[in-house]
Tab-separated table of C-alpha atoms in Angstrom:
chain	number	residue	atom	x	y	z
A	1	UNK	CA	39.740	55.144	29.380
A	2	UNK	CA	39.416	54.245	25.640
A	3	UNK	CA	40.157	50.103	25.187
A	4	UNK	CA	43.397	49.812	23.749
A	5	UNK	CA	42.349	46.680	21.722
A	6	UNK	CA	39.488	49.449	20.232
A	7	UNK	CA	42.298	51.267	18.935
A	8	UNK	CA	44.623	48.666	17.712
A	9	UNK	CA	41.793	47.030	15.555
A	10	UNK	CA	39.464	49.994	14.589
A	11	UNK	CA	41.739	52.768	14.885
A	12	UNK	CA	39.288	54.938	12.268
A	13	UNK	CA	36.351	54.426	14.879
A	14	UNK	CA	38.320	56.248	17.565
A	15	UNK	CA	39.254	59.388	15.039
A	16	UNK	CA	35.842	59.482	13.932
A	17	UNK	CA	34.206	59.497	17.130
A	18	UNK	CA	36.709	62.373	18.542
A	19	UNK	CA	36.175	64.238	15.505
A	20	UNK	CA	32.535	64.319	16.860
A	21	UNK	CA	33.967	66.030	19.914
A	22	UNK	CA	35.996	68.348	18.377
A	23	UNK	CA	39.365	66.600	19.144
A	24	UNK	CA	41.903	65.713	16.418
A	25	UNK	CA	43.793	62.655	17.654
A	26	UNK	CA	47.696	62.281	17.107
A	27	UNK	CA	47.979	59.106	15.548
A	28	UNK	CA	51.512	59.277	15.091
A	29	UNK	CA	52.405	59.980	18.586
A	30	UNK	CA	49.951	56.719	19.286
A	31	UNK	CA	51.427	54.485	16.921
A	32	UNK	CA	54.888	55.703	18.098
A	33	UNK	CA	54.158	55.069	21.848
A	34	UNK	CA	52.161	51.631	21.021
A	35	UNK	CA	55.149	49.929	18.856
A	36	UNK	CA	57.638	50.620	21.563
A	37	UNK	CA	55.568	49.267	24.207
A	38	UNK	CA	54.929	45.991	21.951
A	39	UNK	CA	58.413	46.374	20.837
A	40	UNK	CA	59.621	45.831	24.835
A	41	UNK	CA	57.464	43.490	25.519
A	42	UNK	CA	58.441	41.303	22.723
A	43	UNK	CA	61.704	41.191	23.100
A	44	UNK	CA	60.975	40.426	26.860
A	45	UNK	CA	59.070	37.604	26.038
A	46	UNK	CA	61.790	36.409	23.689
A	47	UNK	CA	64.173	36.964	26.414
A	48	UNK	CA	62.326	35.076	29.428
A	49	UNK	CA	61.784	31.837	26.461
A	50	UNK	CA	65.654	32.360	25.773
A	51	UNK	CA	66.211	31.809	30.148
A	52	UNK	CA	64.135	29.086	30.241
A	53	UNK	CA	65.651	27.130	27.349
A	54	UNK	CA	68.844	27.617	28.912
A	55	UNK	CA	67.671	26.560	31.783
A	56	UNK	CA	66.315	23.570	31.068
A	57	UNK	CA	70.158	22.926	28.774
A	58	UNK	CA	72.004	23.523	33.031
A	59	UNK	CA	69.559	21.159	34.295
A	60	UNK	CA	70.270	18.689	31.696
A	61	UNK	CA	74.058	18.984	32.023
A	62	UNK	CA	73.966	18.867	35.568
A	63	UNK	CA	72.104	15.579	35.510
A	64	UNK	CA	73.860	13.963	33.370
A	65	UNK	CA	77.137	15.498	35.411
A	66	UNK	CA	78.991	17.732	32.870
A	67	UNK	CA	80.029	20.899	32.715
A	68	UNK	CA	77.113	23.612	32.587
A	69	UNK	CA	79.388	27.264	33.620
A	70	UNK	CA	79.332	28.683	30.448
A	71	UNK	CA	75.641	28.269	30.175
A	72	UNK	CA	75.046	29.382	33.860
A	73	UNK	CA	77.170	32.492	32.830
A	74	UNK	CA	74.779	33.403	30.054
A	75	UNK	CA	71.860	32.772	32.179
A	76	UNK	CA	73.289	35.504	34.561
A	77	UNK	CA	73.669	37.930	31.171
A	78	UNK	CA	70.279	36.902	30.249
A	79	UNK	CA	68.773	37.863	33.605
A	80	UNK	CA	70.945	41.562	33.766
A	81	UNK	CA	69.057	42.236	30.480
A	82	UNK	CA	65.863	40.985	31.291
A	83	UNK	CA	66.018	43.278	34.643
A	84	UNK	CA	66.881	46.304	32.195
A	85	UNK	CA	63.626	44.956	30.554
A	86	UNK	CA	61.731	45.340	32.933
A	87	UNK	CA	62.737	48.979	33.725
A	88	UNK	CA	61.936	49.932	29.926
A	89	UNK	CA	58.664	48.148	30.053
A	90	UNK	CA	57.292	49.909	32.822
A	91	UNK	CA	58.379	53.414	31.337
A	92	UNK	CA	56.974	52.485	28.126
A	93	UNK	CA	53.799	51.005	29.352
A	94	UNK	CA	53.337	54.679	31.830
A	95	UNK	CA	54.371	56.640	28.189
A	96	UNK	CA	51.004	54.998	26.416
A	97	UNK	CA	48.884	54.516	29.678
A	98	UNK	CA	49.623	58.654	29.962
A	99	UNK	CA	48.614	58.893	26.425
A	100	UNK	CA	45.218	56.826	26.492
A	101	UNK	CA	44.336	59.162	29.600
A	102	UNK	CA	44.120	62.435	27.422
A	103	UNK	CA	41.635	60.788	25.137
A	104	UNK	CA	38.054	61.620	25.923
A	105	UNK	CA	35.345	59.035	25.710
A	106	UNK	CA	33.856	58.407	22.146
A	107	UNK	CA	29.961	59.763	21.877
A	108	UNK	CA	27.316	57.466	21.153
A	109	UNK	CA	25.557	57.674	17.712
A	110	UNK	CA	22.727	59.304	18.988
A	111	UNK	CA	24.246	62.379	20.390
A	112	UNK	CA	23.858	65.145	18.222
A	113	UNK	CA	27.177	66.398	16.708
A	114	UNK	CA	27.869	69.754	17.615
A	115	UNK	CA	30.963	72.173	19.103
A	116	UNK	CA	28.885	73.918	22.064
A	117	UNK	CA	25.616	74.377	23.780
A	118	UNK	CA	23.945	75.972	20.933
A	119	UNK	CA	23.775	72.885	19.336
A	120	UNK	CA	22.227	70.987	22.275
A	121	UNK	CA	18.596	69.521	21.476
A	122	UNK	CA	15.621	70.275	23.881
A	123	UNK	CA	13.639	66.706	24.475
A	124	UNK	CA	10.837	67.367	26.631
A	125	UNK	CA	9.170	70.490	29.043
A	126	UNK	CA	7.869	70.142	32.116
A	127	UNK	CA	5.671	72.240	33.995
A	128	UNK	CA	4.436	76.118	33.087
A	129	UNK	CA	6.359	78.973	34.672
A	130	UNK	CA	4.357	81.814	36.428
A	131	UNK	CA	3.487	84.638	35.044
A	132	UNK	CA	5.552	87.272	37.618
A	133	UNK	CA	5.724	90.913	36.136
A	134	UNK	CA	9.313	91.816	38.055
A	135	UNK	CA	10.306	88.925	39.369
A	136	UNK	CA	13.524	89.182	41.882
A	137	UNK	CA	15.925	86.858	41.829
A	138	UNK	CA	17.515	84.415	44.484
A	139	UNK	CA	20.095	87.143	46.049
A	140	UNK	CA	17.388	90.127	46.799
A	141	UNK	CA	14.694	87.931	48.407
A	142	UNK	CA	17.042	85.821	50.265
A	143	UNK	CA	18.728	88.983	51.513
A	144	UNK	CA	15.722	90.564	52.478
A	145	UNK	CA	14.216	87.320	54.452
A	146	UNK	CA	17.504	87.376	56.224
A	147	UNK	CA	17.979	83.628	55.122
A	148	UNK	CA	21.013	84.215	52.827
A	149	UNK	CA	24.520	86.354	53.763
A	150	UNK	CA	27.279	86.341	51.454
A	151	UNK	CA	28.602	89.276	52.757
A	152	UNK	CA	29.651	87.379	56.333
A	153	UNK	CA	30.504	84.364	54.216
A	154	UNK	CA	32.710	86.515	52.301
A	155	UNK	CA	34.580	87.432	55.703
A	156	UNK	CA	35.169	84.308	56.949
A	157	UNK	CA	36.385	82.395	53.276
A	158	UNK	CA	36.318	85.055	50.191
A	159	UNK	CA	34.372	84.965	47.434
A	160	UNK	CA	32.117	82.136	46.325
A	161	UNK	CA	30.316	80.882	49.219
A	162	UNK	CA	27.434	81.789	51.554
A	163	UNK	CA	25.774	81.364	54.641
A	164	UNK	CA	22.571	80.583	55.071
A	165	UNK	CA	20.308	81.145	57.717
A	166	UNK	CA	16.687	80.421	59.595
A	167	UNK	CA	14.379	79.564	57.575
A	168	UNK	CA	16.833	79.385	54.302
A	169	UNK	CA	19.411	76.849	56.196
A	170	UNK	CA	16.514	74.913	57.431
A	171	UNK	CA	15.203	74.738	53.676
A	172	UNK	CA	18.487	73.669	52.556
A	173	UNK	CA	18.266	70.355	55.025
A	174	UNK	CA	14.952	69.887	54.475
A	175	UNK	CA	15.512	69.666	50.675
A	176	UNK	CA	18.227	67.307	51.613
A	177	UNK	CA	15.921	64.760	53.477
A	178	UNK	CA	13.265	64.923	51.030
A	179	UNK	CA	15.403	63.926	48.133
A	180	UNK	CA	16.929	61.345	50.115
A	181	UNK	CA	13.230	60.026	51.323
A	182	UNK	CA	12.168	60.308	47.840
A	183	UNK	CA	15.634	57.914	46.489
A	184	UNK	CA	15.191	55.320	48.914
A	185	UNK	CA	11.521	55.000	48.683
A	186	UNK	CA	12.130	54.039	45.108
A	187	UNK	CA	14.676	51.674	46.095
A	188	UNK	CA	17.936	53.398	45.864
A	189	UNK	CA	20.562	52.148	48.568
A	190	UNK	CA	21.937	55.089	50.334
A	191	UNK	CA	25.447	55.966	51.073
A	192	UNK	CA	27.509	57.863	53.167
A	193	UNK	CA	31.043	57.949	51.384
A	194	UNK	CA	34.489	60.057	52.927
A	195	UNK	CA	34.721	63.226	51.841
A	196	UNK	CA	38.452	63.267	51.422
A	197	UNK	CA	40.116	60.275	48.392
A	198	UNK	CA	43.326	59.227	47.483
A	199	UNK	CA	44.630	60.446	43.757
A	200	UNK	CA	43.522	56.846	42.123
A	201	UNK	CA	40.020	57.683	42.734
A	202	UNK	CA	40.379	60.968	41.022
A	203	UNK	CA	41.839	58.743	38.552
A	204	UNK	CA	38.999	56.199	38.143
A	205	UNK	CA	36.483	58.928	37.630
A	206	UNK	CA	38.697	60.645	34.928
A	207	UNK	CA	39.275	64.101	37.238
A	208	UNK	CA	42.821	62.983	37.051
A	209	UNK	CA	45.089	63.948	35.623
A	210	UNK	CA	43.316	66.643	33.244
A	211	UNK	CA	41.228	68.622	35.895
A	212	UNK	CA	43.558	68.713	38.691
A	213	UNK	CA	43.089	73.044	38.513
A	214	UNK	CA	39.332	72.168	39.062
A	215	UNK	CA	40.323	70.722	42.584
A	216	UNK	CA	41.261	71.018	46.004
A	217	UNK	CA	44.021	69.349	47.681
A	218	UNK	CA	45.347	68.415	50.711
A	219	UNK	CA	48.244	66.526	52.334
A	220	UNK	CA	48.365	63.298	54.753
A	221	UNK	CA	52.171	63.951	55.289
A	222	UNK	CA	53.433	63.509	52.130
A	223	UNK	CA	50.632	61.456	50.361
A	224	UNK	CA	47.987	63.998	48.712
A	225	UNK	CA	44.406	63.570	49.680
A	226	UNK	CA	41.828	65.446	47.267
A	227	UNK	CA	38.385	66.964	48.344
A	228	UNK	CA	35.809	65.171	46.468
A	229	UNK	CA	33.844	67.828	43.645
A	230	UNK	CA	30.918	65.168	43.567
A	231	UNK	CA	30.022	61.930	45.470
A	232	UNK	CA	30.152	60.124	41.894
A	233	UNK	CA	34.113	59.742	42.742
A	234	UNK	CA	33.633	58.065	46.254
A	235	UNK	CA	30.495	56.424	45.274
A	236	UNK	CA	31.983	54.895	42.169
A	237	UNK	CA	35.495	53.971	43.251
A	238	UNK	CA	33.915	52.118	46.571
A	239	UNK	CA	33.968	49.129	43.802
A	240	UNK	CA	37.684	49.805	42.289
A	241	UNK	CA	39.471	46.726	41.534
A	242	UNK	CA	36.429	44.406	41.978
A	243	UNK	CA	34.517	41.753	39.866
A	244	UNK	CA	30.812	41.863	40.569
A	245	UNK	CA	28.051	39.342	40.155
A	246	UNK	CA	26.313	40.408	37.102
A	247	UNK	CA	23.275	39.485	38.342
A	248	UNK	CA	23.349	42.044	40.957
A	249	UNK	CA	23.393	44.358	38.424
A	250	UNK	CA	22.271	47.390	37.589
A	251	UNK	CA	23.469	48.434	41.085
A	252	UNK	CA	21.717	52.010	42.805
A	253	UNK	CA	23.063	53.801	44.932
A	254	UNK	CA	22.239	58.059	46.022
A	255	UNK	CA	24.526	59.976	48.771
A	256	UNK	CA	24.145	62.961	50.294
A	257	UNK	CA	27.821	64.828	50.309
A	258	UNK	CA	29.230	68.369	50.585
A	259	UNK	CA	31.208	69.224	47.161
A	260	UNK	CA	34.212	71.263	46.884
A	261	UNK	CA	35.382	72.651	43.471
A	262	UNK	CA	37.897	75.341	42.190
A	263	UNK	CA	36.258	76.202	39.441
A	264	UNK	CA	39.315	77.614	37.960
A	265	UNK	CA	38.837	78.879	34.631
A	266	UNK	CA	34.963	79.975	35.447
A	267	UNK	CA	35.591	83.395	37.043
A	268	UNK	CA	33.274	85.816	35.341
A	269	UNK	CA	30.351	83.371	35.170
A	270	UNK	CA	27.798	82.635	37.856
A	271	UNK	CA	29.373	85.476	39.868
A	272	UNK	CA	26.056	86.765	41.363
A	273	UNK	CA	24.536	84.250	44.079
A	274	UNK	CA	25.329	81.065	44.981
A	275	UNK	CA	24.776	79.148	41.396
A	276	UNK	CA	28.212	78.856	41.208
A	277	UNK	CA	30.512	78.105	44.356
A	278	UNK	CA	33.532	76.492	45.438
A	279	UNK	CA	31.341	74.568	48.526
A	280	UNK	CA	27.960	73.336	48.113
A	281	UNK	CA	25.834	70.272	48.188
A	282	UNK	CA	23.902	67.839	46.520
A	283	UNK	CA	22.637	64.326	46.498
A	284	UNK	CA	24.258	62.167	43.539
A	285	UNK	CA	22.732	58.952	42.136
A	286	UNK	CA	25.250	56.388	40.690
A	287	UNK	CA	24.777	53.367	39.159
A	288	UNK	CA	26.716	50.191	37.699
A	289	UNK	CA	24.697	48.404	35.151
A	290	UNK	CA	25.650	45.699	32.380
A	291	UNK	CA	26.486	47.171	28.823
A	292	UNK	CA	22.626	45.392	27.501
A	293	UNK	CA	21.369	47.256	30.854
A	294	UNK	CA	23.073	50.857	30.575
A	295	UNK	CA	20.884	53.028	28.191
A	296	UNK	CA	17.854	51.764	29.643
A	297	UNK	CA	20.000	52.747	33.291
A	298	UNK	CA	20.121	56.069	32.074
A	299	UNK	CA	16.694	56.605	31.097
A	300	UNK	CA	15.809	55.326	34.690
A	301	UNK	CA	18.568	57.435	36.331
A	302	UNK	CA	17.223	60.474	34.550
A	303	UNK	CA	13.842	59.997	35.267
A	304	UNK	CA	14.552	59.898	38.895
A	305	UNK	CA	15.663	62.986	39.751
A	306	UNK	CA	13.044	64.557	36.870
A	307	UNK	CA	10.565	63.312	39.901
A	308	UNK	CA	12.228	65.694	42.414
A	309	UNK	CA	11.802	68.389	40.402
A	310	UNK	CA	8.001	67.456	39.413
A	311	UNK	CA	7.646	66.468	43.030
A	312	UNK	CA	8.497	70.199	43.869
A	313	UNK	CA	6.470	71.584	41.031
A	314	UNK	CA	9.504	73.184	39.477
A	315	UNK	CA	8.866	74.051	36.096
A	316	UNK	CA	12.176	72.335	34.068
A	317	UNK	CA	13.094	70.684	30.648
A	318	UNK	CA	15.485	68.005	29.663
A	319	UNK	CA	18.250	68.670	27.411
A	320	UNK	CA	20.605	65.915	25.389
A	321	UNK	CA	23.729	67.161	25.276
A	322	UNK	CA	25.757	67.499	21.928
A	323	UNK	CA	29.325	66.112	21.228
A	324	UNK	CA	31.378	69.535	22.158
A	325	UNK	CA	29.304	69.730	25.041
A	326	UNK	CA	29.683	66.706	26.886
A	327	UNK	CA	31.817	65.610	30.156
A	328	UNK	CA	35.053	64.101	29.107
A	329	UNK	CA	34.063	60.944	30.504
A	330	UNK	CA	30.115	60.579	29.201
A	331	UNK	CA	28.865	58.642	26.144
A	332	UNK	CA	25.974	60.580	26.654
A	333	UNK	CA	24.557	63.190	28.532
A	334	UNK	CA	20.750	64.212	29.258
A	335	UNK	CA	20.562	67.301	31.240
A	336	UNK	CA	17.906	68.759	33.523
A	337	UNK	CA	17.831	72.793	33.489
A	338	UNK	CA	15.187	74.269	35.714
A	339	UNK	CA	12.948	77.401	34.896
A	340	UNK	CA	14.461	80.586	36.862
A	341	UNK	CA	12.166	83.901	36.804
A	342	UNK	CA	15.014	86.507	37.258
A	343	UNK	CA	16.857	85.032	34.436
A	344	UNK	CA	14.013	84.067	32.276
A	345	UNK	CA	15.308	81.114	31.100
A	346	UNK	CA	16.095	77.650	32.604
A	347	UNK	CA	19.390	76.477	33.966
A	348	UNK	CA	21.410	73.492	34.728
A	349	UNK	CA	19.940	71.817	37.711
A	350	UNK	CA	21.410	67.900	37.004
A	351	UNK	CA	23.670	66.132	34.646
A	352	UNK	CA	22.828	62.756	33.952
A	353	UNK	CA	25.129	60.815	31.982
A	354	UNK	CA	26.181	57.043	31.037
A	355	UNK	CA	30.342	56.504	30.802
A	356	UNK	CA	29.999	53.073	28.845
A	357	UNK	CA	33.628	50.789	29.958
A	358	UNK	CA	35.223	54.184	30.171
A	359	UNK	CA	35.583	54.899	34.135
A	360	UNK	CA	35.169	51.337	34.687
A	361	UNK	CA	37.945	50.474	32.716
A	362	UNK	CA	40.055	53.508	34.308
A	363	UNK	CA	39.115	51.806	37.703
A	364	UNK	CA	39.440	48.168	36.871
A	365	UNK	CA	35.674	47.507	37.599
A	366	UNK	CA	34.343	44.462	36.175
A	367	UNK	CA	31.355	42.139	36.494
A	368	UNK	CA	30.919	38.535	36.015
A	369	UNK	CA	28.123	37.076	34.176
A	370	UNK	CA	26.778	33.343	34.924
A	371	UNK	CA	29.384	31.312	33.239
A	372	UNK	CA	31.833	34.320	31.645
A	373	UNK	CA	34.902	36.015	31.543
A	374	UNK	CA	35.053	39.216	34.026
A	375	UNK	CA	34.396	42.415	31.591
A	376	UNK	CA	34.584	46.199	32.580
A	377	UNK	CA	30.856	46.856	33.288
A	378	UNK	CA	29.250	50.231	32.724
A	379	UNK	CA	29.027	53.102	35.074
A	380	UNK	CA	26.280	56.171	34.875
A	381	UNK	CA	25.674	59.203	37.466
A	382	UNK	CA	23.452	62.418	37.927
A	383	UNK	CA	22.303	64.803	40.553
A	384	UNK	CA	19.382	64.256	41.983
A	385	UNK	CA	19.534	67.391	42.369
A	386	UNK	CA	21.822	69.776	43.030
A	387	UNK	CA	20.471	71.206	46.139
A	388	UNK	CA	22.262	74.875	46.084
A	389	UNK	CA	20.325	75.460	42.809
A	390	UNK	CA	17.148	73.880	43.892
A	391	UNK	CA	16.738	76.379	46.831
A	392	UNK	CA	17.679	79.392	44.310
A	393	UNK	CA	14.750	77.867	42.387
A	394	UNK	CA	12.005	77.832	44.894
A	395	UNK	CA	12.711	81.058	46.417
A	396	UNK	CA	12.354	82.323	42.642
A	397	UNK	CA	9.687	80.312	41.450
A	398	UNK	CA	6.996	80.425	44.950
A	399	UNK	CA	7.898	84.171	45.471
A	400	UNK	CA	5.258	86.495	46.302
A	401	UNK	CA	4.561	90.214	45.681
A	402	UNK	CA	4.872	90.875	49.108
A	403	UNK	CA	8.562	89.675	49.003
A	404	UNK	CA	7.759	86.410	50.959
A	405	UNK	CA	8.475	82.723	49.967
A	406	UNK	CA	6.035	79.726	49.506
A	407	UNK	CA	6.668	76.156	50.390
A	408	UNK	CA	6.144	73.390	47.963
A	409	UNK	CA	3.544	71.398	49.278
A	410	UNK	CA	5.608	68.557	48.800
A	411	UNK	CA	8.440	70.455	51.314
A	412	UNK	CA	5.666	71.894	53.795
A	413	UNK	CA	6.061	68.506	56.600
A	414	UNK	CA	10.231	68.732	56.699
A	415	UNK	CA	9.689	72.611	57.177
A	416	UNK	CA	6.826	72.579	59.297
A	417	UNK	CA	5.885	75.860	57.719
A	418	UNK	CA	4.134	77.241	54.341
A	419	UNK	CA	5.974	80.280	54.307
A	420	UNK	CA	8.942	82.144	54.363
A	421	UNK	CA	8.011	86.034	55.741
């Protein structure tokens, strides 16, 4: 979430910087919904000085033993009105807090202005693809290996999700173990969050309320419960409604999680394979860093799960997102697309991206520096990696002409093979 005081006293900073995005902001519907907020609250305040004067007048008559019923009958007035107050303030103050949750996050000047991903700029290549003259893609050798079946998976839940099998389900965990090796050699502090949150973590991580179609939910008896897309809303909201030391900051953390996503509104892309499903996994790196700390936290988080990739010899290049083509929540964006054969071209294997205040201030997280005032702190995630995609990517990238499967080297002691026949 924006901070109000942003908009209050540099109210052309916040048009300019949704501009950026693509998003025309309704100032009059703001200024509307912030003057009868401060309008309430006002004459509250006036109100509650107005009791207490008149308070202190029935104590005065009372002590000096005279008669204080007319006065105690206007404090009664006073207090009916100040209840109605109270009512209006909180309706008011849910009218702008409602408003402040459509806005998107402001870019940060260096992201490239731009309305989609044509506009994106390449930073950096990694690695040289193979030469293959037909190469298949993930679907045909995984098929033919007998390590993939979307067909059964089909049966048992409908479209969008697979089964894998062998060799290819063994792959999947092993990928799984090595990234998490990899993390927590490098100091990251593994987590293990729930799978299922309450609506105010959706909240905190800015899925709620405009991506509620993108989700699946669930019911405790009457209280909703929503399956987590990413482990960036667990992982993040483990510290909602704290102050932190800001000297144990920037804070790491990487978990392993099963994420669950309607994609509503994607039907038609991704069909083919298991790029795109509604189940899959993936190991998530989150950290909390001071504001002087983030961008040099997001070079850091980026780099890490670059060094998956490079540790599995995957052939990838980093992309900085422009201004149409960010998250709602980021400031800024970096993602990592990895080469694929059968498409002959890379694709979106991570998203790493720094929030600023935005989620922290959506989830009340603050830090404390030596001596100072708490102050929302700054909040940055990425997938390190997506581990659907990264087995699509090895079966594509270490296929043979014979239709079988090499293992990275860096894979070859979690599978305790070199090859997939």
């Amino acid at each position: 979430m924006l901070d109000a005081a942003l908009l209050r006293n540099d109210l052309e900073t916040v048009v300019q910087g949704l501009a950026r995005r693509g998003v025309t902001f309704d100032q009059e519907a703001y200024q509307e919904l912030d003057a009868a907020r401060r309008r309430v609250i006002q004459e509250a305040e006036a109100l509650k000085g107005e009791r207490n004067r008149v308070s202190d007048e029935v104590a005065r008559l009372k002590r000096a033993k005279e008669d204080a019923s007319h006065l105690i009958a206007a404090q009664r007035e006073v207090g009916e009105r100040l209840k109605a107050l109270e009512t209006a303030e909180k309706e008011a103050e849910a009218a702008f807090k409602a408003f402040m949750a459509t806005l998107p996050n402001l870019p940060h000047e260096t992201v490239p202005v731009g309305r989609d991903e044509h506009a994106n700029v390449e930073i950096k290549r990694w690695g040289t693809p193979a030469a293959m003259e037909k190469p298949l893609d993930h679907v045909d050798l995984g098929t033919r290996l007998g390590i993939l079946d979307l067909d059964r998976a089909a049966k048992l839940s409908g479209a969008r999700f697979s089964i894998l099998k062998g060799l290819g389900a063994k792959l999947e965990r092993s990928l799984v173990s090595f990234m998490a090796d990899l993390h927590a050699q490098a100091g990251w502090t593994e987590v293990l969050p729930p799978y299922l949150v309450l609506p105010e973590c959706m909240y905190g991580t800015g899925q709620l309320p405009k991506f509620e179609q993108d989700l699946f939910k669930t019911y405790r008896g009457e209280d909703p419960l929503y399956l987590i897309p990413t482990a960036e809303v667990p992982v993040t909201n483990m510290y909602r409604e704290e102050i932190l030391p800001g000297e144990e900051l920037p804070l790491r953390h990487f978990a392993f999680t099963p994420c669950f996503r309607s994609e509503a509104g994607s039907y038609g892309k991704d069909t083919k394979g298991i790029i795109r499903q509604h189940q899959f996994h993936k190991v998530e790196l989150v950290a909390f860093a001071t504001p002087e700390q983030a961008l040099e936290e997001l070079e850091n988080l980026t780099r890490e799960a670059e060094r998956i990739l490079e540790a599995l010899e995957l052939p990838y290049r980093r992309v900085l997102l422009c201004s149409g083509d960010m998250g709602f929540s980021s400031r800024k964006t970096f993602d990592l697309e990895v080469w694929l054969p059968s498409q002959n071209t890379y694709r979106e294997i991570s998203s790493c991206s720094w929030f600023g205040d935005f989620q922290a201030r959506r989830a009340n997280i603050r830090f404390r520096a030596a001596g100072g005032k708490p102050q929302p702190l700054h909040t940055l995630n990425g997938s390190g990696l997506a581990v659907g995609r990264t087995w699509v990517a090895i079966l594509e990238n270490y296929q043979q002409p014979d239709g079988s499967v090499r293992i990275p080297k860096a894979l070859q002691a979690y599978m305790g093979c070199d090859v997939i026949r």
